[in-house]
Coordinates of C-alpha atoms in Angstrom, one line a residue:
M1 CA -0.9 -35.4 -5.3
P2 CA -1.7 -32.5 -7.5
G3 CA 0.9 -31.8 -10.1
L4 CA 1.6 -28.1 -9.5
A5 CA 0.9 -26.4 -6.4
V6 CA 1.7 -22.4 -6.0
H7 CA 2.7 -21.5 -2.2
L8 CA 2.0 -17.6 -1.8
L9 CA 1.7 -17.7 1.9
G10 CA 4.7 -17.5 4.0
E11 CA 7.5 -17.4 1.9
P12 CA 6.7 -17.9 -2.1
T13 CA 7.3 -21.4 -3.9
I14 CA 6.4 -23.5 -6.7
E15 CA 6.3 -27.1 -6.5
R16 CA 5.6 -29.9 -8.9
A17 CA 4.6 -33.5 -8.4
G18 CA 5.2 -32.6 -4.8
R19 CA 8.9 -31.2 -5.1
A20 CA 10.1 -27.8 -5.5
A21 CA 10.8 -26.2 -8.2
A22 CA 13.2 -23.9 -9.3
P23 CA 12.0 -20.4 -8.2
P24 CA 11.8 -17.4 -10.8
R25 CA 14.6 -15.0 -10.6
G26 CA 14.0 -11.2 -8.5
N27 CA 10.2 -10.5 -5.9
K28 CA 8.9 -8.5 -8.5
A29 CA 8.2 -11.8 -10.4
W30 CA 6.6 -13.2 -7.2
A31 CA 4.9 -9.8 -7.2
V32 CA 3.9 -10.2 -10.5
L33 CA 2.4 -13.7 -10.5
A34 CA 0.7 -13.0 -7.2
Y35 CA -1.4 -10.1 -9.1
V36 CA -2.5 -12.0 -11.7
V37 CA -3.5 -15.2 -10.2
L38 CA -5.7 -13.3 -7.3
A39 CA -6.8 -10.8 -9.4
E40 CA -11.3 -10.9 -9.8
R41 CA -10.6 -10.4 -14.1
P42 CA -7.4 -10.8 -16.9
V43 CA -5.1 -7.7 -16.5
P44 CA -3.9 -5.3 -18.7
R45 CA 0.0 -5.7 -19.7
A46 CA 0.4 -2.0 -19.7
R47 CA -0.8 -2.3 -16.0
L48 CA 1.6 -4.4 -14.2
A49 CA 4.6 -2.8 -16.8
E50 CA 3.4 0.3 -14.9
F51 CA 3.0 -1.0 -11.3
L52 CA 6.3 -3.0 -11.2
F53 CA 8.9 -2.4 -14.1
A54 CA 8.3 1.9 -14.4
D55 CA 12.2 2.3 -13.9
A56 CA 13.0 -0.1 -16.2
A57 CA 14.9 0.8 -19.8
D58 CA 11.6 -1.2 -21.4
P59 CA 9.3 -1.9 -19.1
L60 CA 6.9 -4.1 -21.0
G61 CA 10.4 -6.2 -22.3
A62 CA 10.8 -6.1 -18.7
L63 CA 7.3 -8.1 -18.1
R64 CA 7.5 -10.4 -20.8
W65 CA 10.7 -11.6 -19.8
T66 CA 9.4 -12.0 -16.1
L67 CA 6.4 -14.1 -17.5
A68 CA 8.6 -16.4 -19.4
Q69 CA 10.6 -17.0 -16.0
L70 CA 7.3 -18.0 -14.7
R71 CA 6.1 -20.2 -16.9
R72 CA 8.8 -22.0 -16.5
A73 CA 8.5 -22.4 -12.9
V74 CA 5.5 -23.4 -13.2
D75 CA 6.0 -26.0 -16.7
T76 CA 3.0 -24.8 -18.2
P77 CA 3.4 -23.3 -21.1
D78 CA -0.2 -21.5 -21.9
A79 CA -0.2 -20.1 -18.9
L80 CA 0.3 -15.9 -18.1
L81 CA 0.1 -15.1 -21.5
G82 CA -2.5 -12.6 -23.8
D83 CA -3.5 -9.3 -23.2
P84 CA -5.2 -9.0 -20.9
I85 CA -3.0 -11.6 -18.9
Q86 CA -4.7 -14.5 -18.0
A87 CA -3.3 -17.0 -15.1
G88 CA -3.9 -20.5 -17.3
L89 CA -2.9 -22.6 -14.8
P90 CA -4.2 -26.7 -14.6
D91 CA -7.5 -27.2 -13.5
D92 CA -5.8 -29.2 -10.8
A93 CA -3.5 -26.5 -10.1
I94 CA -3.4 -25.3 -6.3
V95 CA -3.0 -22.0 -5.0
D96 CA -3.1 -21.7 -1.8
V97 CA -4.8 -18.2 -1.4
L98 CA -7.7 -19.2 -3.1
A99 CA -7.4 -23.0 -1.6
L100 CA -8.2 -21.4 1.4
A101 CA -11.0 -19.1 0.4
S102 CA -12.4 -23.1 -0.9
G103 CA -15.3 -25.8 0.4
R104 CA -12.7 -27.7 2.5
P105 CA -9.9 -25.8 3.1
D106 CA -6.6 -27.6 4.3
V107 CA -5.2 -25.7 7.7
G108 CA -1.9 -27.3 6.7
L109 CA -2.0 -24.5 3.6
V110 CA -1.6 -21.8 6.3
R111 CA 2.4 -21.0 6.7
G112 CA 2.5 -17.3 6.9
G113 CA 1.4 -14.0 5.9
L114 CA 0.7 -13.0 1.8
L115 CA 4.4 -13.0 0.5
D116 CA 6.1 -13.1 3.5
G117 CA 10.0 -11.3 2.9
V118 CA 8.8 -10.3 -0.9
D119 CA 9.2 -6.5 -0.5
V120 CA 9.2 -4.0 -4.2
A121 CA 10.2 -1.0 -4.6
C122 CA 7.4 -0.1 -7.3
D123 CA 4.0 1.9 -7.4
E124 CA 3.0 3.3 -4.7
V125 CA -0.6 2.5 -5.8
F126 CA 1.0 -1.4 -6.1
D127 CA 1.9 -1.0 -2.7
A128 CA -1.3 0.0 -1.6
W129 CA -3.4 -3.1 -3.7
L130 CA -0.8 -5.4 -2.0
L131 CA -1.2 -4.2 1.4
I132 CA -5.0 -4.8 1.3
E133 CA -4.5 -8.1 -0.3
R134 CA -2.0 -9.5 3.1
R135 CA -5.0 -8.0 5.4
R136 CA -7.6 -10.4 3.2
A137 CA -5.0 -12.8 3.4
A138 CA -4.5 -12.8 6.7
L139 CA -8.3 -12.8 7.7
L140 CA -8.7 -15.5 6.0
C141 CA -6.0 -17.7 6.8
E142 CA -7.1 -16.8 10.7
S143 CA -10.7 -18.1 10.3
V144 CA -9.7 -21.2 8.5
L145 CA -7.9 -21.7 11.9
R146 CA -10.6 -20.3 13.8
D147 CA -13.3 -22.5 12.1
A148 CA -11.3 -25.6 12.6
A149 CA -10.4 -25.2 16.3
L150 CA -14.1 -24.7 16.7
R151 CA -14.4 -28.1 15.1
A152 CA -11.8 -29.6 17.3
L153 CA -13.8 -28.1 20.5
A154 CA -17.0 -30.0 19.5
T155 CA -15.3 -33.2 18.8
D156 CA -14.2 -33.7 22.4
E157 CA -10.2 -32.5 21.1
P158 CA -10.0 -29.4 22.9
L159 CA -5.7 -29.9 23.0
R160 CA -6.1 -29.7 19.0
G161 CA -8.5 -26.5 19.5
A162 CA -5.7 -25.0 21.5
G163 CA -2.5 -25.6 19.1
L164 CA -5.3 -23.8 16.3
V165 CA -5.8 -20.7 17.8
R166 CA -2.5 -20.1 18.7
R167 CA -1.8 -20.4 15.3
A168 CA -4.8 -17.7 14.1
L169 CA -3.0 -15.5 17.5
E170 CA -0.3 -15.3 15.2
F171 CA -1.9 -13.2 12.8
D172 CA -3.9 -10.8 15.1
P173 CA -2.8 -10.8 18.2
F174 CA -5.2 -8.7 20.0
D175 CA -7.9 -10.5 18.6
E176 CA -10.3 -10.7 21.7
S177 CA -12.4 -13.6 19.9
A178 CA -9.5 -16.1 19.6
H179 CA -8.5 -15.7 23.0
E180 CA -11.7 -16.3 25.0
L181 CA -12.0 -19.4 22.3
L182 CA -8.6 -20.6 23.6
V183 CA -9.3 -20.0 26.9
R184 CA -12.4 -22.5 26.0
C185 CA -10.6 -24.7 24.9
L186 CA -8.0 -25.0 27.6
V187 CA -11.0 -25.3 30.4
R188 CA -12.1 -28.2 28.6
A189 CA -9.3 -29.6 28.5
G190 CA -9.4 -29.7 32.0
D191 CA -6.5 -27.0 32.1
R192 CA -8.1 -24.1 34.4
R193 CA -4.9 -22.8 35.5
G194 CA -3.3 -22.4 31.9
A195 CA -6.7 -20.9 30.8
R196 CA -6.1 -18.4 33.7
E197 CA -2.8 -18.3 33.0
H198 CA -2.7 -16.9 29.4
V199 CA -5.8 -14.7 31.0
A200 CA -3.4 -12.7 33.0
A201 CA -1.1 -12.9 30.3
C202 CA -3.0 -11.2 27.6
E203 CA -4.5 -8.6 30.2
R204 CA -1.3 -7.8 30.7
A205 CA -0.2 -7.4 26.8
F206 CA -3.3 -5.7 26.0
A207 CA -3.2 -2.9 28.8
R208 CA 0.9 -2.1 27.6
D209 CA 0.0 -2.0 24.3
L210 CA -3.0 -1.3 23.6
G211 CA -3.9 0.5 27.1
Q212 CA -7.2 -1.3 28.1
P213 CA -7.9 -4.6 28.9
P214 CA -9.7 -6.8 26.9
D215 CA -13.1 -7.5 27.4
E216 CA -15.1 -9.0 29.8
R217 CA -16.0 -12.2 28.3
V218 CA -12.0 -13.3 28.1
R219 CA -11.7 -13.9 31.2
R220 CA -15.4 -15.0 32.1
A221 CA -14.8 -17.9 29.8
A222 CA -11.8 -19.2 32.2
D223 CA -14.1 -19.1 34.8
E224 CA -17.3 -21.1 33.0
E225 CA -17.8 -24.4 33.7
P226 CA -17.8 -27.1 31.2
P227 CA -20.4 -29.7 30.4
V228 CA -20.3 -32.6 32.9
V229 CA -23.3 -34.9 32.3
A230 CA -23.8 -36.5 35.3
R231 CA -27.3 -37.9 35.0
T232 CA -28.8 -40.2 32.4
D233 CA -32.2 -39.2 33.0
G234 CA -32.8 -36.6 30.9
D235 CA -36.5 -36.0 30.9
P236 CA -37.7 -35.5 26.8
A237 CA -40.8 -33.8 27.6
A238 CA -38.5 -31.4 29.9
V239 CA -36.5 -30.5 26.8
A240 CA -39.6 -29.8 24.9
A241 CA -40.8 -27.4 27.8
Q242 CA -37.9 -25.8 28.0
L243 CA -37.0 -24.9 24.2
A244 CA -41.5 -23.6 24.0
A245 CA -40.5 -21.7 27.7
G246 CA -37.1 -20.3 26.4
H247 CA -38.6 -19.2 23.6
A248 CA -41.7 -17.7 24.3
A249 CA -39.0 -16.0 26.7
V250 CA -36.9 -14.5 24.0
D251 CA -39.5 -13.4 21.7
S252 CA -41.3 -11.5 24.8
G253 CA -37.9 -9.9 24.9
A254 CA -37.1 -11.5 27.8
V255 CA -33.2 -12.9 26.7
G256 CA -32.0 -13.7 30.5
P257 CA -35.1 -15.7 31.3
G258 CA -35.0 -17.5 28.2
V259 CA -31.5 -17.7 28.1
A260 CA -31.5 -19.6 31.5
C261 CA -34.5 -22.1 29.7
L262 CA -32.8 -23.0 26.6
R263 CA -29.2 -24.1 29.2
H264 CA -31.9 -26.2 31.3
A265 CA -32.7 -28.4 28.2
C266 CA -29.6 -28.8 26.9
A267 CA -28.7 -30.1 30.6
E268 CA -31.5 -31.9 30.1
A269 CA -30.9 -33.6 26.8
R270 CA -27.0 -34.4 27.3
A271 CA -28.8 -36.1 30.3
A272 CA -31.2 -37.8 27.8
G273 CA -28.4 -39.1 25.4
S274 CA -30.0 -38.5 22.3
P275 CA -28.0 -36.7 19.5
R276 CA -30.6 -35.6 17.8
L277 CA -32.4 -34.2 20.9
L278 CA -29.2 -32.4 22.1
A279 CA -28.1 -30.9 18.4
T280 CA -31.6 -29.0 19.2
A281 CA -31.6 -27.9 22.1
L282 CA -28.0 -26.6 21.7
S283 CA -29.1 -24.7 17.9
A284 CA -31.7 -22.9 19.9
L285 CA -29.1 -21.8 22.8
G286 CA -26.7 -21.1 20.3
T287 CA -28.8 -19.2 18.5
V288 CA -30.3 -16.8 20.8
L289 CA -27.0 -16.4 21.8
V290 CA -25.4 -14.6 18.8
H291 CA -28.6 -12.5 18.2
A292 CA -29.0 -11.6 21.4
P293 CA -28.2 -8.1 21.8
R294 CA -25.1 -9.1 24.5
D295 CA -21.4 -10.5 24.1
R296 CA -21.9 -13.6 23.9
D297 CA -21.5 -14.8 20.1
E298 CA -18.3 -16.8 20.0
E299 CA -20.3 -19.3 23.2
G300 CA -22.9 -19.2 21.0
V301 CA -20.8 -20.3 17.9
A302 CA -19.0 -22.7 19.8
L303 CA -22.4 -24.3 20.8
L304 CA -23.9 -24.3 17.4
H305 CA -20.3 -26.3 16.9
E306 CA -21.0 -29.0 19.2
A307 CA -24.8 -29.3 17.8
L308 CA -23.4 -30.0 14.4
A309 CA -21.6 -32.1 15.4
S310 CA -24.7 -34.1 16.9
C311 CA -26.0 -34.4 14.0
S312 CA -25.5 -37.8 12.3
A313 CA -28.9 -38.9 11.0
P314 CA -30.1 -38.0 7.3
D315 CA -33.0 -36.7 9.4
D316 CA -31.2 -34.3 11.3
D317 CA -30.5 -32.3 8.0
A318 CA -32.8 -29.7 8.4
I319 CA -31.3 -29.2 12.2
A320 CA -28.0 -28.7 10.2
A321 CA -28.6 -26.2 7.8
T322 CA -30.3 -24.1 10.5
I323 CA -26.9 -24.6 12.2
C324 CA -24.7 -23.9 9.2
R325 CA -26.7 -20.5 8.2
E326 CA -26.6 -19.1 11.9
I327 CA -22.6 -19.8 12.1
G328 CA -22.0 -18.3 8.4
F329 CA -24.3 -14.8 10.0
V330 CA -21.8 -14.9 12.3
E331 CA -19.1 -15.3 9.5
V332 CA -20.7 -13.0 8.0
Q333 CA -21.0 -10.1 11.0
A334 CA -17.3 -10.7 11.5
G335 CA -16.4 -9.6 8.1
R336 CA -15.0 -13.9 7.3
S337 CA -16.1 -13.6 4.0
A338 CA -14.7 -16.9 2.6
S339 CA -15.5 -18.3 5.6
A340 CA -19.6 -16.9 5.6
S341 CA -19.8 -18.4 2.4
R342 CA -18.1 -21.7 2.9
W343 CA -21.0 -22.0 5.4
L344 CA -24.2 -20.7 3.9
V345 CA -23.2 -23.1 0.8
R346 CA -23.1 -25.9 3.0
A347 CA -26.4 -24.9 4.5
T348 CA -27.6 -24.3 0.8
E349 CA -26.8 -28.1 0.5
L350 CA -28.7 -29.4 3.8
A351 CA -31.9 -27.0 3.6
R352 CA -35.3 -29.0 3.0
D353 CA -37.9 -26.8 3.2
D354 CA -38.9 -23.1 1.7
A355 CA -38.6 -21.5 5.3
D356 CA -35.2 -22.4 5.3
R357 CA -34.0 -21.8 1.9
A358 CA -35.0 -17.9 1.9
G359 CA -33.3 -17.7 5.6
I360 CA -30.0 -19.1 4.0
L361 CA -30.7 -16.7 0.8
A362 CA -31.1 -14.1 2.4
V363 CA -27.4 -14.0 4.0
R364 CA -26.3 -14.8 1.7
G365 CA -28.3 -11.6 -0.4
M366 CA -26.5 -10.0 2.8
A367 CA -22.6 -11.4 2.6
L368 CA -22.7 -10.1 -1.4
A369 CA -24.3 -6.4 -0.3
D370 CA -21.4 -6.5 2.2
R371 CA -18.7 -6.9 -0.8
A372 CA -20.5 -4.9 -3.4
Y373 CA -21.6 -6.9 -5.5
Y374 CA -24.6 -5.6 -6.0
D375 CA -26.1 -7.8 -8.9
A376 CA -25.6 -11.1 -7.4
S377 CA -27.1 -9.7 -4.3
R378 CA -30.5 -8.5 -4.8
S379 CA -30.7 -11.5 -7.2
L380 CA -30.2 -13.8 -3.8
L381 CA -32.6 -11.2 -1.4
Q382 CA -35.2 -11.0 -4.3
E383 CA -36.0 -15.0 -4.5
S384 CA -35.6 -14.9 -0.7
I385 CA -38.2 -12.4 -0.8
D386 CA -40.8 -14.9 -2.7
I387 CA -39.9 -17.5 -1.3
A388 CA -40.8 -16.2 2.3
A389 CA -44.1 -14.5 0.4
A390 CA -44.9 -17.2 -0.6
G391 CA -45.1 -19.7 2.2
G392 CA -46.2 -16.6 4.7
G393 CA -43.1 -16.0 6.4
R394 CA -44.0 -12.2 6.4
R395 CA -40.6 -11.5 9.4
Q396 CA -38.7 -12.8 6.5
V397 CA -39.5 -11.2 4.0
A398 CA -39.5 -7.6 5.7
W399 CA -35.7 -8.9 7.0
S400 CA -35.0 -9.5 3.3
L401 CA -37.0 -6.4 1.9
T402 CA -34.7 -3.9 4.3
I403 CA -31.4 -5.4 3.4
L404 CA -32.0 -5.3 0.0
S405 CA -33.0 -1.5 0.6
R406 CA -29.3 -1.4 1.3
G407 CA -27.5 -2.3 -1.2
L408 CA -30.6 -0.3 -3.6
L409 CA -29.1 3.0 -1.5
S410 CA -25.4 2.6 -1.7
C411 CA -26.6 2.5 -5.7
R412 CA -28.6 5.1 -5.6
R413 CA -31.6 3.7 -6.7
I414 CA -33.7 5.5 -4.2
D415 CA -37.2 4.9 -5.7
D416 CA -36.9 0.8 -5.5
A417 CA -35.5 2.0 -2.4
R418 CA -38.2 3.8 -1.0
A419 CA -40.7 1.1 -2.1
A420 CA -39.0 -2.1 -0.9
L421 CA -39.0 -0.1 2.6
D422 CA -42.3 1.0 2.9
E423 CA -43.2 -2.6 2.3
A424 CA -41.2 -4.0 4.8
L425 CA -42.2 -1.3 7.3
E426 CA -46.2 -2.3 6.7
I427 CA -45.3 -6.0 8.0
V428 CA -43.2 -4.8 11.1
A429 CA -46.6 -2.7 12.2
A430 CA -48.5 -5.4 11.3
E431 CA -46.7 -7.9 13.2
T432 CA -46.0 -5.7 15.8
W433 CA -41.7 -6.8 15.3
V434 CA -40.5 -4.1 17.5
A435 CA -37.5 -5.6 17.6
F436 CA -36.6 -5.1 14.6
Q437 CA -38.3 -1.5 13.4
P438 CA -35.4 0.9 13.8
F439 CA -33.5 -0.2 11.7
P440 CA -35.7 -0.1 8.5
E441 CA -36.9 3.2 9.9
A442 CA -33.4 4.8 9.8
L443 CA -33.0 3.4 6.2
R444 CA -36.3 4.9 5.6
A445 CA -35.1 8.4 7.2
E446 CA -32.1 8.4 5.1
V447 CA -34.2 8.0 1.5
A448 CA -36.4 10.7 3.0
L449 CA -33.6 13.0 3.1
H450 CA -32.4 11.8 -0.3
D451 CA -36.4 12.8 -1.5
G452 CA -35.9 16.6 0.4
D453 CA -38.5 15.5 3.1
D454 CA -36.4 16.8 6.2
E455 CA -39.7 16.3 9.0
L456 CA -40.2 13.0 7.5
A457 CA -36.7 12.0 8.3
C458 CA -36.6 13.4 11.7
D459 CA -40.1 11.5 12.4
L460 CA -39.2 8.5 11.4
L461 CA -35.9 8.8 13.3
D462 CA -37.4 10.5 16.0
H463 CA -39.1 6.9 17.1
A464 CA -35.8 5.1 15.8
V465 CA -33.0 6.5 18.0
P466 CA -34.8 6.2 21.3
L467 CA -36.4 2.8 20.7
S468 CA -33.0 1.0 19.7
C469 CA -31.5 2.7 22.5
R470 CA -34.0 1.3 24.7
L471 CA -33.5 -2.4 22.8
G472 CA -30.4 -2.3 23.3
D473 CA -29.3 -3.1 19.8
P474 CA -26.2 -2.1 19.2
C475 CA -26.6 -2.6 15.2
W476 CA -29.6 -0.7 15.3
E477 CA -28.6 1.9 17.3
A478 CA -25.6 2.8 14.8
T479 CA -27.4 2.7 11.8
A480 CA -30.0 4.9 13.7
L481 CA -27.4 7.5 15.1
R482 CA -25.4 7.5 12.1
A483 CA -28.9 8.8 9.8
R484 CA -29.6 11.5 12.3
G485 CA -25.8 13.0 12.1
L486 CA -26.9 13.0 8.3
V487 CA -30.1 15.3 8.9
D488 CA -27.8 17.6 11.4
A489 CA -25.5 17.8 8.1
A490 CA -28.1 18.6 5.9
H491 CA -29.8 21.2 8.2
G492 CA -26.1 22.8 8.2
D493 CA -25.1 21.7 11.7
T494 CA -21.8 20.1 11.7
A495 CA -20.8 20.0 15.5
A496 CA -24.1 18.2 15.8
A497 CA -23.7 15.8 12.7
L498 CA -20.0 15.0 14.0
H499 CA -21.2 14.0 17.4
R500 CA -24.2 12.2 16.3
M501 CA -21.5 10.0 13.8
R502 CA -18.7 9.9 16.4
E503 CA -21.8 8.5 18.3
A504 CA -22.7 5.9 15.4
V505 CA -19.4 4.3 15.4
D506 CA -18.5 4.3 19.0
C507 CA -21.9 2.4 19.2
A508 CA -21.3 0.0 16.5
G509 CA -18.1 -1.0 18.4
R510 CA -20.1 -1.4 22.2
I511 CA -19.4 -4.9 22.0
S512 CA -16.2 -7.1 20.7
N513 CA -17.7 -9.4 18.2
H514 CA -19.9 -6.4 16.5
Y515 CA -21.0 -6.3 12.8
I516 CA -17.7 -5.7 11.0
W517 CA -19.9 -3.8 7.9
I518 CA -21.9 -0.8 10.2
R519 CA -19.0 0.1 11.8
A520 CA -17.0 0.8 8.2
H521 CA -19.9 2.0 7.0
C522 CA -20.3 4.6 10.6
L523 CA -16.9 5.2 10.1
E524 CA -16.8 6.2 5.9
T525 CA -19.8 8.9 7.1
L526 CA -17.9 10.3 9.7
A527 CA -14.9 10.8 8.1
A528 CA -16.3 12.9 4.7
E529 CA -17.9 14.8 7.1
E530 CA -14.4 15.1 8.6
V531 CA -13.4 15.6 5.1
A532 CA -15.9 18.3 4.6
A533 CA -15.9 20.2 7.9
A534 CA -11.7 20.4 7.3
R535 CA -10.5 18.3 9.6
P536 CA -7.6 16.2 8.4
E537 CA -6.2 14.7 11.2
A538 CA -9.5 13.4 12.2
A539 CA -10.4 12.1 9.2
A540 CA -6.9 10.5 8.5
T541 CA -7.0 8.7 12.2
D542 CA -10.6 7.2 10.8
L543 CA -9.5 6.0 7.9
D544 CA -6.2 4.3 8.9
E545 CA -9.5 2.4 10.8
L546 CA -11.5 2.5 8.2
E547 CA -9.3 0.6 5.1
L548 CA -8.1 -2.0 8.0
L549 CA -11.5 -3.1 8.5
A550 CA -12.8 -2.7 5.0
A551 CA -9.3 -4.6 3.5
R552 CA -9.7 -7.8 6.3
G553 CA -13.2 -8.0 5.5
D554 CA -13.4 -7.2 1.9
M555 CA -15.8 -4.7 1.7
R556 CA -14.4 -3.3 -1.8
E557 CA -16.8 0.0 -1.9
L558 CA -15.6 0.8 1.3
L559 CA -12.3 0.5 0.6
V560 CA -12.7 2.4 -2.5
R561 CA -14.5 5.6 -0.7
A562 CA -11.7 5.4 1.3
A563 CA -9.3 6.1 -1.1
L564 CA -11.6 9.0 -2.9
L565 CA -12.1 10.8 1.1
R566 CA -7.4 10.1 0.3
A567 CA -7.9 11.9 -2.8
A568 CA -9.5 14.4 -1.2
L569 CA -7.0 15.0 1.7
G570 CA -4.0 15.3 -1.2
D571 CA -3.2 12.0 -1.3
P572 CA -2.0 11.6 -4.7
R573 CA -2.0 7.5 -4.4
G574 CA -5.9 7.8 -3.7
L575 CA -8.0 8.5 -7.3
R576 CA -5.7 6.0 -8.9
T577 CA -6.7 3.1 -6.2
A578 CA -9.6 4.1 -5.8
R579 CA -9.8 3.0 -9.7
L580 CA -8.6 0.2 -9.4
V581 CA -10.6 -1.5 -6.7
G582 CA -13.2 0.4 -8.3
E583 CA -13.2 -1.2 -11.3
A584 CA -15.2 -4.1 -10.8
I585 CA -17.8 -3.5 -8.7
D586 CA -20.9 -3.3 -10.4
N587 CA -22.3 0.1 -8.7
P588 CA -23.4 2.5 -11.6
Y589 CA -23.4 5.5 -9.0
L590 CA -20.3 4.4 -7.6
R591 CA -18.7 4.5 -11.6
A592 CA -19.8 7.5 -12.2
Q593 CA -18.4 9.1 -8.9
L594 CA -14.9 7.9 -10.4
D595 CA -15.6 9.3 -14.2
L596 CA -16.0 12.7 -12.0
R597 CA -13.0 12.2 -10.5
V598 CA -9.6 14.0 -12.7

């Protein structure tokens, strides 16, 4: 039992040796403690005093008194000292929010929202910070409960999984993925009637509160049949043949027939009774489903969890590493950063060859780029490129170069982005990798705009936009449409630019399990154009969604850009909030923008 536990979720409390300690007086003490322990770096005293005690006769004195209270409550004389203030809690102390982001989170720590019931009348920028942290903590709690529910489903404990999902839905009653998972748990438990009743209740709630039904996949999950092993004569050779046929079909673009072959492989593997064979088949099907341009992520992740549960021998580490990487990839796209980190660290520990390592490094680099940790992201992506190049993994090189260019563009390192994308496109052409081509083409068009080469930008987009539409991939399509909108804006055609950018936003959210960063990125571009076009109401509406997505997904730079756009609309908090959130971001271009604002 730890000596000190700080619970910031639900009603905040402090425990010492398992017993409740006398709490500090007043809500502001809890606000101080939360701000210090959740900050990325030590906190200047003057900032906290300004945020929380500006109305006191002696703000710094009021802060000193509050810190002394907190030191008594945690019974740690060396805690919360210095200027800037260091948390200084014992090494074995548990802070629930931080523990849930760790490698082995305890679902018992999920007790509610961040600082439930704590309301402090203070600085508006602190209020904005607290709102961001509450949204981030809510998604963290949801992801921990969701992971636990998927593990329960994979290990044949569907009713336990259903209970965990119900708890997750308390944080977001309109999370379609959670509703789908709950229905799957009920079906697996044999409660088909309960599953259909939940679908009906879900549809009524969505219609009442959102004016539209949930995605069809929620109802579809109630009609799917759980796997039943009625045979014991599965043929390993048939599994291998179906896997080969399935992969060949998917690689050629025939996703439907490929999925059918992989489902057949899974059925044969179940009948064969080999856990390793089943893990291989389930991993293959789950991977295809989470990457296919259709709404099957939740089914795919459930299959990947089941595949992982079938990996029991040391020889299964390579399969397990691939599974963990793919689950991590899904979590990255969903903006569940803490969960993604856990899965990708586990994949790294299990990886046994360079191809696996290169792929895992690439996804980790993408995750860090989404959250604006650009230096760390570039390091991991460059390592991925070097390893893949040495092993002949040319497609991995192209993928990692393209993700690398995204961060370089954000930092306005245009020469480096151009070089990365030119190399990626050369590989894509040599490999005839048509399914990926629109993404680097759209980014290269954006680089061409920075270079003043509008003709090249238009040529690239004349190919990327229709190709992405034919492929049906909403990520590539949204990226290409956004770039086309930037071209229209550069040509002074505001109406066309707004139309294209709105199309990009809509496309990015076309499926419910979309890549959150791309939708948020497109929203920021649209809102910026709306501000420039003097359309404040439309911009404010889009910024509301952008701020929600960026806060929940810990997309720090997009939060800063949203705050700067708020400032341009006349919100007095905007610039202060942007500087507060942006101070820890390693992007010189962004820092220069903040320094220029007055």
